[in-house]
Amino acid sequence: MNVTTSKFFRIKIVIAVSFLIFLSGCWNSMELTDLAYVMGLSIDQTKEGEIELTTHMYSPTPTIGAQGGGVTTEGEYFSVKTTDDSVFEAIRDIPLHVGRKAQWSHMRVILIGEEFAREHDISDVLDFFYRDHEPRFKTYVVITQGRASEYWGIKPFIERTTAQQIRMIQESGTAFSAKARETRMLDLALQLNYPVKIATVPYIERSDQTPESVVNTGLAILPNGKMIDRLSTADVHNLLILTDEYLSGTIEYPCEGEEYKQKNRKDSLEVTRLKTKVSSNFSKTPPTIHFSTKVQGHLGELQCWTMATDEERQELQVHIENSIKTQLGAFIKYLQDEKLDVIGIGNILYRKDPKQWKQHEDNWEQIFSEINFEIDVEVNIISTGMTTGDDLTEE
């Protein structure tokens, strides 16, 4: 090695060492054994008026591989209850019980008891989770019948934790039944910041069956963040049609004829595609809102109709169209009677004409109750699901 090369090598070493001085170490690192991973959280109120948090945590358990595969031992989750005047202080008390710091980035769902939701603006109690860097805005928010903390005692059917089971109920109900509507933390924040500040949050109950389970029974309605009422699953179905959020599900329609009406018999259409367009005219008095819905699907059940000819197919399609119109009309009338713009018509006005919205904002509930709604439905049956359009038992 000549003198020039040796000198250049020494200079590189000096530069490299000088950079090391400015590199920070892992001074604030946390090991896995220092953390307790939160799967879910419930929020209730004590008799004294304090906030009661019940934190549903994952309990890491060893696996036994003696049977050719991993067999997980029981006790995969546990719950810790803390109370205080603020959410943050109640959270800071968790290490006093667990011996580890709560980690929130894997939280699946937040449960809020109905009593608490009716007395408080839930956006206030969730403020910590919007500000902190760990919770994700994809976390689901759910209102519970009764105390939310009691739901952590229900064992999941398939999932490893109750929190994950409740989350999957929301996802699957929205995707496959059209009787549920997901609400994540981000969705809730957006709904409460729209001009019409009405949020809808999934509502769950404890079933009477054995073993006990969780069942989604509709949506809680929260104007300005406080629960005042709730929608049934049938109402949610209609809401998803009107807001063009319908993914997959079935539409029931009544059978005709006194014989079937007395037995309340119904047939069903499996929806493969549903599209709703909304047009508005706010220059009229009262304003006019027009819904145009196109439905495409297969016959799911055929107990009291036949569809062997084109004429019978057209007749059945008209019957289903009229049935859908009746259902949607009844749902809209209920919303107008209660003066609840859950559909978001005021938001449409704001996007279309912000100045006009400002003029009507203070009196919007009354204006909404007087709007003239028009509904058009077009149904296209693309398959009977069989080689014929007759009743299976019909000769």
Coordinates of C-alpha atoms in Angstrom, one line a residue:
M1 CA 0.0 0.0 0.0
N2 CA 1.6 3.3 -1.0
V3 CA 1.5 6.5 1.0
T4 CA -1.3 8.1 -0.9
T5 CA -3.6 5.1 -0.6
S6 CA -2.8 4.8 3.1
K7 CA -3.6 8.4 3.7
F8 CA -6.9 8.2 1.8
F9 CA -7.9 5.1 3.8
R10 CA -7.3 6.9 7.1
I11 CA -9.4 9.8 6.0
K12 CA -12.3 7.5 5.2
I13 CA -12.0 5.9 8.7
V14 CA -12.1 9.3 10.4
I15 CA -15.2 10.4 8.4
A16 CA -17.0 7.1 9.2
V17 CA -16.2 7.4 12.9
S18 CA -17.3 11.0 13.0
F19 CA -20.7 10.0 11.5
L20 CA -21.2 7.4 14.3
I21 CA -21.1 10.2 16.9
F22 CA -24.3 11.6 15.5
L23 CA -26.2 8.3 15.1
S24 CA -28.8 7.8 17.9
G25 CA -29.2 4.5 19.6
C26 CA -32.4 2.7 20.5
W27 CA -32.9 4.8 23.6
N28 CA -36.7 4.6 23.5
S29 CA -37.2 1.0 22.2
M30 CA -39.8 -1.3 23.6
E31 CA -39.5 -5.1 23.6
L32 CA -42.4 -7.3 22.9
T33 CA -42.4 -8.4 26.6
D34 CA -42.9 -4.8 27.6
L35 CA -46.2 -4.5 25.7
A36 CA -49.8 -5.7 26.1
Y37 CA -51.6 -5.7 22.8
V38 CA -55.1 -4.3 22.9
M39 CA -57.7 -6.1 20.7
G40 CA -60.8 -4.2 21.8
L41 CA -62.0 -1.5 24.2
S42 CA -65.4 -0.9 25.9
I43 CA -66.6 2.4 27.3
D44 CA -69.3 2.6 30.0
Q45 CA -70.2 5.0 32.8
T46 CA -70.1 4.2 36.5
K47 CA -72.8 5.1 38.9
E48 CA -70.6 7.9 40.2
G49 CA -70.3 9.3 36.6
E50 CA -66.8 8.2 36.0
I51 CA -65.6 6.7 32.7
E52 CA -65.2 3.0 32.9
L53 CA -62.8 1.4 30.4
T54 CA -62.6 -2.4 29.9
T55 CA -59.6 -3.3 27.8
H56 CA -59.7 -6.6 25.9
M57 CA -56.2 -7.8 25.4
Y58 CA -54.5 -10.6 23.6
S59 CA -52.7 -13.1 25.8
P60 CA -49.8 -14.8 24.0
T61 CA -49.8 -18.5 24.8
P62 CA -47.3 -21.2 23.9
T63 CA -48.2 -23.8 21.2
I64 CA -47.7 -27.5 21.5
G65 CA -46.4 -29.3 18.4
A66 CA -46.6 -32.8 19.7
Q67 CA -49.7 -33.6 17.5
G68 CA -48.1 -32.7 14.2
G69 CA -49.3 -29.1 14.2
G70 CA -49.5 -26.1 16.5
V71 CA -52.2 -26.5 19.1
T72 CA -52.9 -23.3 20.9
T73 CA -53.7 -23.5 24.6
E74 CA -56.8 -21.8 26.1
G75 CA -56.8 -18.4 27.6
E76 CA -56.0 -16.3 24.5
Y77 CA -57.5 -13.1 25.8
F78 CA -58.2 -11.3 29.1
S79 CA -59.9 -8.1 30.1
V80 CA -58.8 -5.3 32.5
K81 CA -61.2 -2.7 34.0
T82 CA -60.0 0.8 34.9
T83 CA -62.1 3.9 35.9
D84 CA -61.3 7.6 36.0
D85 CA -62.6 11.1 35.0
S86 CA -60.8 11.0 31.7
V87 CA -60.0 8.3 29.1
F88 CA -56.3 9.1 29.1
E89 CA -55.9 8.7 32.8
A90 CA -57.9 5.4 32.8
I91 CA -55.5 4.2 30.1
R92 CA -52.5 5.2 32.1
D93 CA -53.8 3.0 35.0
I94 CA -53.6 -0.2 32.8
P95 CA -49.9 -1.0 33.6
L96 CA -50.9 -1.0 37.3
H97 CA -53.0 -4.1 36.6
V98 CA -51.1 -5.8 33.8
G99 CA -47.5 -4.9 34.4
R100 CA -47.1 -3.9 30.7
K101 CA -47.8 -0.8 28.6
A102 CA -51.0 -1.0 26.5
Q103 CA -50.3 -1.1 22.7
W104 CA -53.1 0.2 20.6
S105 CA -52.1 -0.3 17.0
H106 CA -53.8 -3.7 16.7
M107 CA -57.2 -2.6 18.3
R108 CA -60.0 -4.2 16.3
V109 CA -63.1 -2.5 17.7
I110 CA -64.3 0.0 20.3
L111 CA -67.6 -0.8 22.0
I112 CA -69.7 1.9 23.6
G113 CA -72.6 1.2 25.9
E114 CA -76.0 2.5 24.9
E115 CA -76.6 4.4 28.1
F116 CA -73.2 6.2 27.7
A117 CA -73.9 6.9 24.0
R118 CA -77.3 8.5 24.9
E119 CA -75.8 10.8 27.5
H120 CA -72.5 11.8 25.9
D121 CA -71.2 13.0 22.6
I122 CA -69.1 9.9 21.7
S123 CA -66.7 12.0 19.6
D124 CA -65.5 13.6 22.9
V125 CA -64.7 10.4 24.6
L126 CA -63.0 9.1 21.5
D127 CA -60.8 12.2 21.2
F128 CA -57.8 10.5 22.7
F129 CA -57.8 7.8 20.0
Y130 CA -57.9 10.4 17.2
R131 CA -55.0 12.3 18.7
D132 CA -52.7 9.4 19.8
H133 CA -50.3 8.0 17.2
E134 CA -50.9 4.3 17.9
P135 CA -54.7 3.7 17.2
R136 CA -55.6 3.3 13.6
F137 CA -58.5 5.1 12.0
K138 CA -59.7 1.7 10.6
T139 CA -60.8 0.6 14.1
Y140 CA -64.5 -0.1 14.1
V141 CA -66.9 1.7 16.5
V142 CA -70.0 -0.2 17.7
I143 CA -72.9 0.7 20.1
T144 CA -74.1 -2.1 22.4
Q145 CA -77.4 -2.8 24.0
G146 CA -76.7 -2.7 27.8
R147 CA -73.2 -2.4 29.2
A148 CA -70.4 -2.7 26.7
S149 CA -68.1 -4.5 29.1
E150 CA -70.3 -7.5 29.4
Y151 CA -69.7 -8.5 25.7
W152 CA -66.1 -9.4 26.4
G153 CA -67.3 -12.4 28.4
I154 CA -68.9 -14.0 25.3
K155 CA -66.7 -16.6 23.7
P156 CA -66.1 -16.2 19.9
F157 CA -67.3 -19.0 17.6
I158 CA -64.4 -19.0 15.1
E159 CA -62.1 -16.1 15.8
R160 CA -59.4 -16.1 18.5
T161 CA -60.8 -13.1 20.4
T162 CA -64.2 -11.6 21.0
A163 CA -63.0 -8.3 19.5
Q164 CA -62.1 -10.0 16.2
Q165 CA -65.4 -11.9 16.2
I166 CA -67.4 -8.6 16.5
R167 CA -65.3 -7.0 13.8
M168 CA -65.9 -9.8 11.4
I169 CA -69.7 -9.6 12.1
Q170 CA -69.6 -6.0 10.8
E171 CA -67.5 -6.8 7.8
S172 CA -69.5 -9.9 6.7
G173 CA -72.8 -8.3 7.5
T174 CA -72.0 -5.4 5.2
A175 CA -70.5 -7.5 2.4
F176 CA -73.0 -10.3 2.2
S177 CA -76.4 -9.5 3.8
A178 CA -76.9 -5.8 3.2
K179 CA -78.3 -5.5 6.8
A180 CA -75.2 -4.0 8.4
R181 CA -73.1 -0.9 7.7
E182 CA -69.6 -0.6 8.8
T183 CA -68.5 2.5 10.8
R184 CA -64.8 3.0 11.4
M185 CA -63.3 5.8 13.4
L186 CA -62.5 7.7 10.2
D187 CA -66.1 7.2 9.0
L188 CA -67.5 8.5 12.3
A189 CA -65.3 11.6 12.2
L190 CA -66.3 12.4 8.6
Q191 CA -70.0 11.9 9.3
L192 CA -69.9 14.3 12.3
N193 CA -68.1 16.9 10.3
Y194 CA -70.5 16.8 7.3
P195 CA -73.0 19.7 7.1
V196 CA -75.7 17.3 8.3
K197 CA -74.1 16.1 11.5
I198 CA -75.8 12.7 11.8
A199 CA -73.7 9.6 12.3
T200 CA -74.8 6.0 12.1
V201 CA -73.0 3.3 14.1
P202 CA -73.6 -0.4 14.2
Y203 CA -75.8 -1.6 17.0
I204 CA -75.3 -5.1 18.6
E205 CA -77.1 -7.2 21.1
R206 CA -76.5 -10.4 23.1
S207 CA -78.5 -13.3 21.6
D208 CA -80.8 -15.6 23.7
Q209 CA -79.4 -18.7 22.0
T210 CA -77.1 -21.2 23.6
P211 CA -74.1 -20.8 23.5
E212 CA -74.6 -17.0 23.9
S213 CA -73.4 -14.9 20.9
V214 CA -73.3 -11.4 19.5
V215 CA -75.7 -10.4 16.8
N216 CA -75.9 -7.2 14.8
T217 CA -79.4 -5.8 15.0
G218 CA -79.2 -2.5 13.1
L219 CA -77.7 1.0 13.4
A220 CA -77.7 3.6 16.1
I221 CA -78.5 7.1 15.0
L222 CA -76.3 9.8 16.6
P223 CA -77.1 13.5 15.6
N224 CA -74.1 15.6 16.8
G225 CA -72.6 12.4 18.4
K226 CA -75.4 11.5 20.8
M227 CA -77.6 8.5 20.3
I228 CA -81.3 9.2 20.0
D229 CA -82.8 6.3 18.1
R230 CA -81.8 3.2 16.0
L231 CA -82.7 1.5 12.7
S232 CA -83.7 -2.1 12.3
T233 CA -81.8 -4.4 9.9
A234 CA -84.7 -3.9 7.5
D235 CA -84.3 -0.2 7.7
V236 CA -80.5 -0.6 7.1
H237 CA -81.3 -2.6 4.0
N238 CA -83.4 0.3 2.7
L239 CA -80.8 2.9 3.7
L240 CA -78.0 1.1 1.8
I241 CA -80.2 1.1 -1.4
L242 CA -80.9 4.8 -1.1
T243 CA -77.3 5.8 -0.4
D244 CA -75.9 3.5 -3.2
E245 CA -73.9 1.4 -0.7
Y246 CA -75.6 -1.9 -1.5
L247 CA -73.0 -4.7 -2.1
S248 CA -74.8 -8.0 -1.9
G249 CA -77.9 -9.4 -0.4
T250 CA -81.5 -10.5 -1.0
I251 CA -84.7 -8.6 -1.6
E252 CA -87.9 -10.2 -0.3
Y253 CA -91.3 -9.5 -2.0
P254 CA -94.7 -10.7 -0.9
C255 CA -96.7 -13.3 -2.7
E256 CA -100.0 -12.3 -4.2
G257 CA -103.3 -14.1 -3.5
E258 CA -105.2 -14.4 -0.3
E259 CA -103.9 -17.9 0.3
Y260 CA -100.3 -16.7 0.5
K261 CA -101.1 -13.4 2.2
Q262 CA -102.7 -15.1 5.1
K263 CA -99.6 -17.2 5.6
N264 CA -97.3 -14.1 5.0
R265 CA -95.4 -16.0 2.3
K266 CA -92.6 -14.3 0.5
D267 CA -90.3 -15.0 -2.4
S268 CA -86.8 -13.5 -2.7
L269 CA -84.4 -12.1 -5.3
E270 CA -80.6 -12.5 -4.9
V271 CA -79.1 -9.2 -5.9
T272 CA -76.0 -9.3 -8.1
R273 CA -75.9 -5.6 -8.9
L274 CA -77.7 -2.6 -7.5
K275 CA -77.2 1.0 -8.5
T276 CA -79.0 4.1 -7.2
K277 CA -78.6 7.6 -8.7
V278 CA -79.9 10.7 -6.9
S279 CA -81.0 13.9 -8.7
S280 CA -82.3 17.0 -6.9
N281 CA -84.1 20.2 -7.5
F282 CA -83.8 22.6 -4.6
S283 CA -85.3 25.6 -6.5
K284 CA -88.7 24.2 -6.0
T285 CA -90.9 24.6 -2.9
P286 CA -90.8 22.1 -1.4
P287 CA -87.5 20.7 -2.9
T288 CA -87.7 17.5 -5.0
I289 CA -85.4 14.5 -4.7
H290 CA -85.5 11.8 -7.2
F291 CA -84.1 8.3 -6.6
S292 CA -83.5 6.0 -9.6
T293 CA -82.6 2.5 -8.6
K294 CA -81.7 -0.3 -11.0
V295 CA -81.6 -3.9 -9.6
Q296 CA -80.2 -7.0 -11.3
G297 CA -80.4 -10.4 -9.8
H298 CA -81.3 -14.1 -9.7
L299 CA -84.4 -15.6 -8.3
G300 CA -83.5 -16.9 -4.8
E301 CA -86.9 -18.6 -3.9
L302 CA -90.0 -19.2 -6.1
Q303 CA -92.8 -20.5 -3.9
C304 CA -95.8 -18.7 -5.2
W305 CA -94.9 -17.4 -8.7
T306 CA -94.2 -18.9 -12.1
M307 CA -91.9 -17.4 -14.7
A308 CA -92.1 -19.7 -17.6
T309 CA -92.9 -17.1 -20.2
D310 CA -91.6 -13.5 -21.0
E311 CA -95.0 -12.2 -20.0
E312 CA -94.8 -13.8 -16.6
R313 CA -91.2 -12.5 -16.2
Q314 CA -92.3 -8.9 -16.9
E315 CA -95.2 -9.3 -14.5
L316 CA -92.9 -10.5 -11.7
Q317 CA -90.4 -7.8 -12.4
V318 CA -93.1 -5.1 -12.1
H319 CA -94.4 -6.7 -8.8
I320 CA -90.8 -6.6 -7.3
E321 CA -90.4 -3.0 -8.5
N322 CA -93.6 -2.0 -6.7
S323 CA -92.6 -3.9 -3.6
I324 CA -89.3 -2.1 -3.4
K325 CA -90.9 1.3 -4.0
T326 CA -93.3 0.6 -1.1
Q327 CA -90.5 -0.4 1.3
L328 CA -88.4 2.6 0.4
G329 CA -91.3 5.0 0.6
A330 CA -92.3 3.7 4.1
F331 CA -88.7 4.1 5.2
I332 CA -88.4 7.7 3.9
K333 CA -91.7 8.6 5.5
Y334 CA -90.4 7.4 8.9
L335 CA -87.2 9.5 8.5
Q336 CA -89.3 12.6 7.6
D337 CA -91.7 12.1 10.5
E338 CA -88.7 11.9 12.8
K339 CA -86.9 14.7 11.0
L340 CA -83.7 12.6 10.6
D341 CA -81.7 13.2 7.4
V342 CA -79.8 9.9 7.7
I343 CA -79.7 9.7 3.9
G344 CA -77.6 12.9 3.7
I345 CA -79.8 15.1 1.5
G346 CA -78.5 18.2 3.2
N347 CA -74.9 17.1 2.3
I348 CA -76.0 16.9 -1.4
L349 CA -77.4 20.5 -1.2
Y350 CA -74.1 21.7 0.4
R351 CA -72.0 20.2 -2.4
K352 CA -74.4 21.5 -5.0
D353 CA -74.9 25.0 -3.6
P354 CA -73.1 26.0 -0.4
K355 CA -74.7 29.4 -0.3
Q356 CA -78.2 27.9 -0.5
W357 CA -77.3 25.4 2.3
K358 CA -76.3 28.3 4.5
Q359 CA -79.7 29.8 4.0
H360 CA -81.5 26.6 5.0
E361 CA -79.1 25.2 7.6
D362 CA -80.8 26.4 10.7
N363 CA -84.2 25.1 9.5
W364 CA -83.0 22.0 7.7
E365 CA -84.9 19.5 9.9
Q366 CA -88.2 21.1 9.0
I367 CA -87.3 21.4 5.3
F368 CA -86.2 17.8 5.1
S369 CA -89.6 16.7 6.6
E370 CA -91.4 18.5 3.7
I371 CA -89.2 17.3 0.8
N372 CA -91.1 15.6 -2.1
F373 CA -89.4 12.3 -2.8
E374 CA -89.8 10.5 -6.1
I375 CA -88.7 6.8 -6.5
D376 CA -88.2 4.9 -9.7
V377 CA -87.2 1.2 -9.6
E378 CA -86.2 -1.0 -12.5
V379 CA -85.7 -4.7 -11.9
N380 CA -84.0 -7.1 -14.3
I381 CA -84.2 -10.9 -13.5
I382 CA -81.3 -12.5 -15.3
S383 CA -81.8 -16.1 -14.1
T384 CA -84.3 -18.3 -12.4
G385 CA -81.5 -20.4 -10.9
M386 CA -83.0 -23.5 -12.6
T387 CA -83.8 -24.7 -16.1
T388 CA -87.4 -23.6 -15.6
G389 CA -89.2 -20.8 -13.9
D390 CA -91.8 -23.0 -12.1
D391 CA -92.2 -24.0 -8.5
L392 CA -89.9 -26.9 -7.8
T393 CA -92.8 -29.1 -6.7
E394 CA -95.2 -28.0 -9.4
E395 CA -96.2 -30.7 -11.8

